PDB file of C-alpha atoms in Angstrom:
ATOM      1  CA  MET A1176     236.543   4.635 151.512  1.00 93.00           C
ATOM      2  CA  ARG A1177     237.515   8.367 152.491  1.00 96.00           C
ATOM      3  CA  LEU A1178     235.704  10.763 150.386  1.00 98.00           C
ATOM      4  CA  ILE A1179     235.658  14.853 150.343  1.00 97.00           C
ATOM      5  CA  PHE A1180     232.822  16.492 149.098  1.00 97.00           C
ATOM      6  CA  VAL A1181     233.542  20.074 147.859  1.00 97.00           C
ATOM      7  CA  GLY A1182     231.396  22.720 146.601  1.00 96.00           C
ATOM      8  CA  PRO A1183     229.905  26.500 146.728  1.00 94.00           C
ATOM      9  CA  GLN A1184     227.028  27.245 149.029  1.00 89.00           C
ATOM     10  CA  GLY A1185     223.869  25.827 147.151  1.00 90.00           C
ATOM     11  CA  SER A1186     225.751  22.830 145.468  1.00 94.00           C
ATOM     12  CA  GLY A1187     223.857  20.177 147.440  1.00 91.00           C
ATOM     13  CA  LYS A1188     227.156  18.730 148.508  1.00 94.00           C
ATOM     14  CA  GLY A1189     225.542  18.059 151.711  1.00 90.00           C
ATOM     15  CA  THR A1190     222.190  16.460 150.533  1.00 90.00           C
ATOM     16  CA  GLN A1191     224.551  14.156 148.407  1.00 96.00           C
ATOM     17  CA  ALA A1192     226.909  13.370 151.014  1.00 96.00           C
ATOM     18  CA  ASP A1193     223.718  12.304 153.001  1.00 93.00           C
ATOM     19  CA  ILE A1194     222.795  10.031 150.214  1.00 95.00           C
ATOM     20  CA  ILE A1195     225.780   8.320 149.198  1.00 97.00           C
ATOM     21  CA  SER A1196     226.828   7.786 152.684  1.00 97.00           C
ATOM     22  CA  LYS A1197     223.891   5.767 153.033  1.00 96.00           C
ATOM     23  CA  LYS A1198     224.369   3.864 150.134  1.00 96.00           C
ATOM     24  CA  LEU A1199     227.977   3.106 151.094  1.00 96.00           C
ATOM     25  CA  LYS A1200     227.334   2.780 154.608  1.00 96.00           C
ATOM     26  CA  ILE A1201     230.466   5.128 156.104  1.00 97.00           C
ATOM     27  CA  ALA A1202     229.788   8.540 158.118  1.00 97.00           C
ATOM     28  CA  HIS A1203     228.699  11.130 156.675  1.00 96.00           C
ATOM     29  CA  ILE A1204     231.114  14.051 158.969  1.00 96.00           C
ATOM     30  CA  SER A1205     229.458  17.670 158.125  1.00 92.00           C
ATOM     31  CA  THR A1206     232.028  20.405 160.250  1.00 87.00           C
ATOM     32  CA  GLY A1207     229.579  22.071 160.786  1.00 82.00           C
ATOM     33  CA  ASP A1208     227.627  19.438 162.545  1.00 84.00           C
ATOM     34  CA  LEU A1209     230.637  18.371 164.287  1.00 87.00           C
ATOM     35  CA  LEU A1210     231.312  21.695 166.160  1.00 84.00           C
ATOM     36  CA  ARG A1211     227.641  22.317 167.419  1.00 80.00           C
ATOM     37  CA  ASN A1212     227.280  19.011 168.614  1.00 82.00           C
ATOM     38  CA  ILE A1213     231.022  19.018 170.398  1.00 84.00           C
ATOM     39  CA  SER A1214     231.106  18.359 173.905  1.00 81.00           C
ATOM     40  CA  GLY A1215     233.370  17.736 176.896  1.00 79.00           C
ATOM     41  CA  GLY A1216     236.348  19.988 177.540  1.00 79.00           C
ATOM     42  CA  LEU A1217     236.527  20.747 173.823  1.00 85.00           C
ATOM     43  CA  LYS A1218     233.091  22.469 173.999  1.00 87.00           C
ATOM     44  CA  GLU A1219     233.997  25.040 176.248  1.00 87.00           C
ATOM     45  CA  GLU A1220     236.980  25.847 173.368  1.00 87.00           C
ATOM     46  CA  VAL A1221     234.746  25.930 170.733  1.00 88.00           C
ATOM     47  CA  ASP A1222     232.252  28.009 171.583  1.00 85.00           C
ATOM     48  CA  SER A1223     235.171  30.473 173.331  1.00 86.00           C
ATOM     49  CA  TYR A1224     235.848  31.419 169.227  1.00 84.00           C
ATOM     50  CA  ILE A1225     231.887  31.220 168.212  1.00 75.00           C
ATOM     51  CA  ASP A1226     230.432  33.016 170.852  1.00 76.00           C
ATOM     52  CA  HIS A1227     232.714  35.992 170.141  1.00 74.00           C
ATOM     53  CA  GLY A1228     232.296  35.389 166.352  1.00 69.00           C
ATOM     54  CA  ASN A1229     235.572  34.318 165.851  1.00 76.00           C
ATOM     55  CA  LEU A1230     236.790  31.212 163.270  1.00 76.00           C
ATOM     56  CA  VAL A1231     237.247  28.150 165.023  1.00 84.00           C
ATOM     57  CA  PRO A1232     241.466  27.571 164.433  1.00 87.00           C
ATOM     58  CA  ASP A1233     242.278  25.117 161.794  1.00 87.00           C
ATOM     59  CA  ASP A1234     244.533  22.904 164.238  1.00 88.00           C
ATOM     60  CA  LEU A1235     241.563  22.826 166.462  1.00 90.00           C
ATOM     61  CA  ILE A1236     239.230  21.559 164.100  1.00 90.00           C
ATOM     62  CA  LEU A1237     241.993  19.278 163.147  1.00 91.00           C
ATOM     63  CA  ARG A1238     241.969  17.727 166.943  1.00 89.00           C
ATOM     64  CA  ILE A1239     237.954  17.494 166.489  1.00 90.00           C
ATOM     65  CA  LEU A1240     238.260  15.761 163.391  1.00 92.00           C
ATOM     66  CA  ASN A1241     240.940  13.597 164.502  1.00 90.00           C
ATOM     67  CA  GLU A1242     238.640  11.982 167.176  1.00 88.00           C
ATOM     68  CA  ARG A1243     235.706  11.791 165.330  1.00 92.00           C
ATOM     69  CA  ILE A1244     237.461   9.757 162.174  1.00 93.00           C
ATOM     70  CA  ILE A1245     238.413   6.592 165.003  1.00 92.00           C
ATOM     71  CA  GLU A1246     235.136   6.537 166.207  1.00 93.00           C
ATOM     72  CA  LYS A1247     233.341   2.768 165.070  1.00 95.00           C
ATOM     73  CA  ASP A1248     231.067   4.286 162.571  1.00 95.00           C
ATOM     74  CA  CYS A1249     234.034   5.525 160.424  1.00 95.00           C
ATOM     75  CA  ASP A1250     235.678   1.901 160.298  1.00 94.00           C
ATOM     76  CA  GLU A1251     234.510   1.334 156.747  1.00 94.00           C
ATOM     77  CA  GLY A1252     234.833   4.796 155.405  1.00 96.00           C
ATOM     78  CA  PHE A1253     233.872   8.292 155.759  1.00 97.00           C
ATOM     79  CA  ILE A1254     232.700  11.914 153.748  1.00 98.00           C
ATOM     80  CA  LEU A1255     234.538  15.078 154.583  1.00 97.00           C
ATOM     81  CA  ASP A1256     231.851  17.370 153.955  1.00 95.00           C
ATOM     82  CA  GLY A1257     232.502  21.607 154.734  1.00 87.00           C
ATOM     83  CA  PHE A1258     236.439  20.511 155.294  1.00 92.00           C
ATOM     84  CA  PRO A1259     238.762  21.278 153.777  1.00 94.00           C
ATOM     85  CA  ARG A1260     238.312  25.251 152.958  1.00 90.00           C
ATOM     86  CA  ASN A1261     241.131  26.101 151.679  1.00 92.00           C
ATOM     87  CA  LEU A1262     244.834  24.595 150.543  1.00 93.00           C
ATOM     88  CA  VAL A1263     246.357  25.004 154.488  1.00 92.00           C
ATOM     89  CA  GLN A1264     243.379  22.965 155.871  1.00 93.00           C
ATOM     90  CA  ALA A1265     244.582  20.333 153.104  1.00 95.00           C
ATOM     91  CA  LYS A1266     247.560  20.552 153.780  1.00 94.00           C
ATOM     92  CA  GLU A1267     247.369  20.038 157.250  1.00 92.00           C
ATOM     93  CA  LEU A1268     245.038  17.653 156.949  1.00 93.00           C
ATOM     94  CA  ASP A1269     247.232  15.078 154.558  1.00 94.00           C
ATOM     95  CA  ASN A1270     249.361  14.388 157.825  1.00 92.00           C
ATOM     96  CA  ILE A1271     246.317  12.972 159.755  1.00 89.00           C
ATOM     97  CA  MET A1272     244.701  10.862 156.983  1.00 92.00           C
ATOM     98  CA  ASP A1273     244.676   9.965 153.297  1.00 93.00           C
ATOM     99  CA  VAL A1274     241.713  11.031 150.876  1.00 95.00           C
ATOM    100  CA  ASP A1275     240.750   8.576 148.231  1.00 95.00           C
ATOM    101  CA  GLU A1276     238.398  10.573 146.172  1.00 96.00           C
ATOM    102  CA  VAL A1277     237.699  14.237 146.198  1.00 97.00           C
ATOM    103  CA  ILE A1278     234.385  14.733 144.094  1.00 97.00           C
ATOM    104  CA  GLU A1279     233.298  18.512 142.991  1.00 97.00           C
ATOM    105  CA  ILE A1280     229.824  19.156 142.637  1.00 97.00           C
ATOM    106  CA  ASP A1281     229.620  21.751 140.679  1.00 97.00           C
ATOM    107  CA  VAL A1282     226.857  24.502 140.115  1.00 97.00           C
ATOM    108  CA  SER A1283     227.020  28.098 138.699  1.00 96.00           C
ATOM    109  CA  ASP A1284     227.212  31.323 141.183  1.00 95.00           C
ATOM    110  CA  LYS A1285     223.800  32.491 139.567  1.00 93.00           C
ATOM    111  CA  GLU A1286     222.139  28.829 140.443  1.00 93.00           C
ATOM    112  CA  SER A1287     223.982  29.082 143.782  1.00 93.00           C
ATOM    113  CA  VAL A1288     222.380  32.188 144.862  1.00 91.00           C
ATOM    114  CA  LYS A1289     218.946  31.261 143.726  1.00 89.00           C
ATOM    115  CA  ARG A1290     218.847  28.147 145.983  1.00 90.00           C
ATOM    116  CA  ILE A1291     220.722  29.396 148.856  1.00 89.00           C
ATOM    117  CA  SER A1292     217.791  32.802 148.543  1.00 89.00           C
ATOM    118  CA  GLY A1293     215.250  30.264 148.388  1.00 91.00           C
ATOM    119  CA  ARG A1294     216.030  28.661 151.660  1.00 91.00           C
ATOM    120  CA  ARG A1295     214.076  28.501 154.645  1.00 94.00           C
ATOM    121  CA  GLY A1296     214.753  26.486 157.580  1.00 93.00           C
ATOM    122  CA  CYS A1297     211.922  25.222 160.462  1.00 94.00           C
ATOM    123  CA  VAL A1298     212.683  27.000 163.965  1.00 94.00           C
ATOM    124  CA  SER A1299     211.164  23.999 165.809  1.00 93.00           C
ATOM    125  CA  CYS A1300     212.322  21.072 163.847  1.00 93.00           C
ATOM    126  CA  GLY A1301     215.398  22.708 162.092  1.00 86.00           C
ATOM    127  CA  ALA A1302     213.848  20.690 158.528  1.00 89.00           C
ATOM    128  CA  ILE A1303     215.422  22.699 154.969  1.00 88.00           C
ATOM    129  CA  PHE A1304     212.820  23.390 152.720  1.00 92.00           C
ATOM    130  CA  ASN A1305     212.917  25.682 149.450  1.00 91.00           C
ATOM    131  CA  VAL A1306     210.904  28.229 147.810  1.00 89.00           C
ATOM    132  CA  GLU A1307     212.583  27.995 144.240  1.00 82.00           C
ATOM    133  CA  THR A1308     213.742  24.291 144.381  1.00 80.00           C
ATOM    134  CA  SER A1309     212.382  21.065 146.102  1.00 77.00           C
ATOM    135  CA  PRO A1310     211.234  20.098 148.760  1.00 86.00           C
ATOM    136  CA  ARG A1311     208.754  23.114 148.719  1.00 91.00           C
ATOM    137  CA  PRO A1312     206.978  23.357 151.538  1.00 95.00           C
ATOM    138  CA  ILE A1313     203.041  22.780 151.281  1.00 94.00           C
ATOM    139  CA  THR A1314     201.869  25.698 153.067  1.00 95.00           C
ATOM    140  CA  PRO A1315     203.954  28.795 152.466  1.00 93.00           C
ATOM    141  CA  GLY A1316     205.884  29.649 156.020  1.00 95.00           C
ATOM    142  CA  VAL A1317     204.789  26.479 157.579  1.00 97.00           C
ATOM    143  CA  CYS A1318     206.813  23.053 158.345  1.00 96.00           C
ATOM    144  CA  ASP A1319     205.304  20.183 156.261  1.00 96.00           C
ATOM    145  CA  ARG A1320     206.933  17.582 159.617  1.00 94.00           C
ATOM    146  CA  CYS A1321     205.894  19.647 162.704  1.00 97.00           C
ATOM    147  CA  GLY A1322     203.685  22.682 161.347  1.00 96.00           C
ATOM    148  CA  GLY A1323     206.520  25.354 162.761  1.00 96.00           C
ATOM    149  CA  ASP A1324     207.349  28.550 161.314  1.00 97.00           C
ATOM    150  CA  LEU A1325     210.175  28.330 158.192  1.00 96.00           C
ATOM    151  CA  THR A1326     212.071  31.374 158.286  1.00 96.00           C
ATOM    152  CA  GLN A1327     215.747  32.632 156.526  1.00 93.00           C
ATOM    153  CA  ARG A1328     218.653  33.064 158.188  1.00 85.00           C
ATOM    154  CA  LYS A1329     219.853  36.039 158.101  1.00 83.00           C
ATOM    155  CA  ASP A1330     223.145  35.539 155.619  1.00 78.00           C
ATOM    156  CA  ASP A1331     220.912  33.320 153.247  1.00 83.00           C
ATOM    157  CA  ASN A1332     220.410  37.001 151.147  1.00 82.00           C
ATOM    158  CA  GLU A1333     221.970  37.953 147.515  1.00 82.00           C
ATOM    159  CA  THR A1334     224.805  40.438 149.126  1.00 85.00           C
ATOM    160  CA  ALA A1335     226.066  37.669 151.989  1.00 84.00           C
ATOM    161  CA  LEU A1336     226.242  35.138 149.126  1.00 87.00           C
ATOM    162  CA  LYS A1337     228.362  36.856 146.989  1.00 88.00           C
ATOM    163  CA  LYS A1338     231.106  37.631 149.599  1.00 87.00           C
ATOM    164  CA  ARG A1339     230.829  33.843 150.025  1.00 88.00           C
ATOM    165  CA  LEU A1340     231.206  32.960 146.905  1.00 93.00           C
ATOM    166  CA  GLU A1341     233.661  35.423 146.559  1.00 92.00           C
ATOM    167  CA  THR A1342     236.237  33.272 149.422  1.00 89.00           C
ATOM    168  CA  TYR A1343     234.862  29.376 147.979  1.00 92.00           C
ATOM    169  CA  HIS A1344     236.938  30.518 144.495  1.00 94.00           C
ATOM    170  CA  LYS A1345     239.442  32.750 145.712  1.00 93.00           C
ATOM    171  CA  GLU A1346     240.442  30.053 148.321  1.00 92.00           C
ATOM    172  CA  THR A1347     238.065  26.817 148.481  1.00 92.00           C
ATOM    173  CA  LYS A1348     238.435  25.551 144.595  1.00 92.00           C
ATOM    174  CA  LYS A1349     242.297  25.304 145.393  1.00 93.00           C
ATOM    175  CA  ILE A1350     241.828  22.533 147.001  1.00 95.00           C
ATOM    176  CA  LEU A1351     240.633  20.978 144.253  1.00 94.00           C
ATOM    177  CA  SER A1352     243.956  20.718 141.954  1.00 91.00           C
ATOM    178  CA  HIS A1353     245.760  19.454 145.035  1.00 94.00           C
ATOM    179  CA  TYR A1354     243.699  16.812 145.524  1.00 93.00           C
ATOM    180  CA  LYS A1355     242.778  15.903 141.563  1.00 88.00           C
ATOM    181  CA  SER A1356     239.672  16.345 142.033  1.00 94.00           C
ATOM    182  CA  VAL A1357     236.687  15.098 139.939  1.00 96.00           C
ATOM    183  CA  LYS A1358     234.119  17.338 138.885  1.00 97.00           C
ATOM    184  CA  VAL A1359     230.037  16.019 138.820  1.00 98.00           C
ATOM    185  CA  ASN A1360     227.015  18.432 137.089  1.00 98.00           C
ATOM    186  CA  GLY A1361     225.588  19.670 140.643  1.00 97.00           C
ATOM    187  CA  GLU A1362     222.300  21.808 138.210  1.00 96.00           C
ATOM    188  CA  GLN A1363     221.073  18.274 136.897  1.00 95.00           C
ATOM    189  CA  ASP A1364     218.233  16.023 139.402  1.00 92.00           C
ATOM    190  CA  ILE A1365     219.416  14.954 142.286  1.00 92.00           C
ATOM    191  CA  GLU A1366     219.007  11.510 141.866  1.00 95.00           C
ATOM    192  CA  LYS A1367     221.005  11.923 139.024  1.00 97.00           C
ATOM    193  CA  VAL A1368     224.137  13.491 140.456  1.00 97.00           C
ATOM    194  CA  THR A1369     223.622  10.725 142.719  1.00 97.00           C
ATOM    195  CA  GLU A1370     224.108   8.066 140.047  1.00 98.00           C
ATOM    196  CA  ASP A1371     227.290  10.267 138.648  1.00 98.00           C
ATOM    197  CA  ILE A1372     229.048   9.926 141.523  1.00 98.00           C
ATOM    198  CA  LEU A1373     228.410   6.889 142.273  1.00 97.00           C
ATOM    199  CA  LYS A1374     229.963   5.754 138.686  1.00 96.00           C
ATOM    200  CA  ILE A1375     233.250   7.881 140.374  1.00 95.00           C
ATOM    201  CA  LEU A1376     233.618   5.694 143.302  1.00 95.00           C
ATOM    202  CA  LYS A1377     232.859   1.745 141.715  1.00 89.00           C
TER     203      LYS A1377
END
């Protein structure tokens, strides 16, 4: 089963991809994690773009993705989280694989801004919390897991988020019609969103 989860910032697509991948025993492939964890010669190539503040070219991401999906944990399938981001990438992806289902996790722009503006990350262990939604830290500004400091990413502010949402609506949403996607309401409880996704996949 080869799946793509699509949704704006704060939609919970990463959370749902993690939950569904465990339930279905398939791999969860986050493009962001893939680029951060790359090693060997490709790492130098990726870093040469990131270090200069440039986007990693589509052809390079596809090469990395192509290497990832032939690993053993992808034998039964996988969920792509964060790729493709536009129609060009979707068409390129068609050249290397077939997709079984594309699920859009839909939330309003207002909800997206609320969720992301409240997001805090631990500087020590990387755990994510939210001051607006769950999971909230027990002690404000302190990580429940390790006691580290919780900070807000510089680009997790309303102005930056609105620009990212504009890009999502202008570029990423075009892939939904390309794949004939199925929409679920991402503003429900996490458990209900999971339930709705599993119903689609049965």
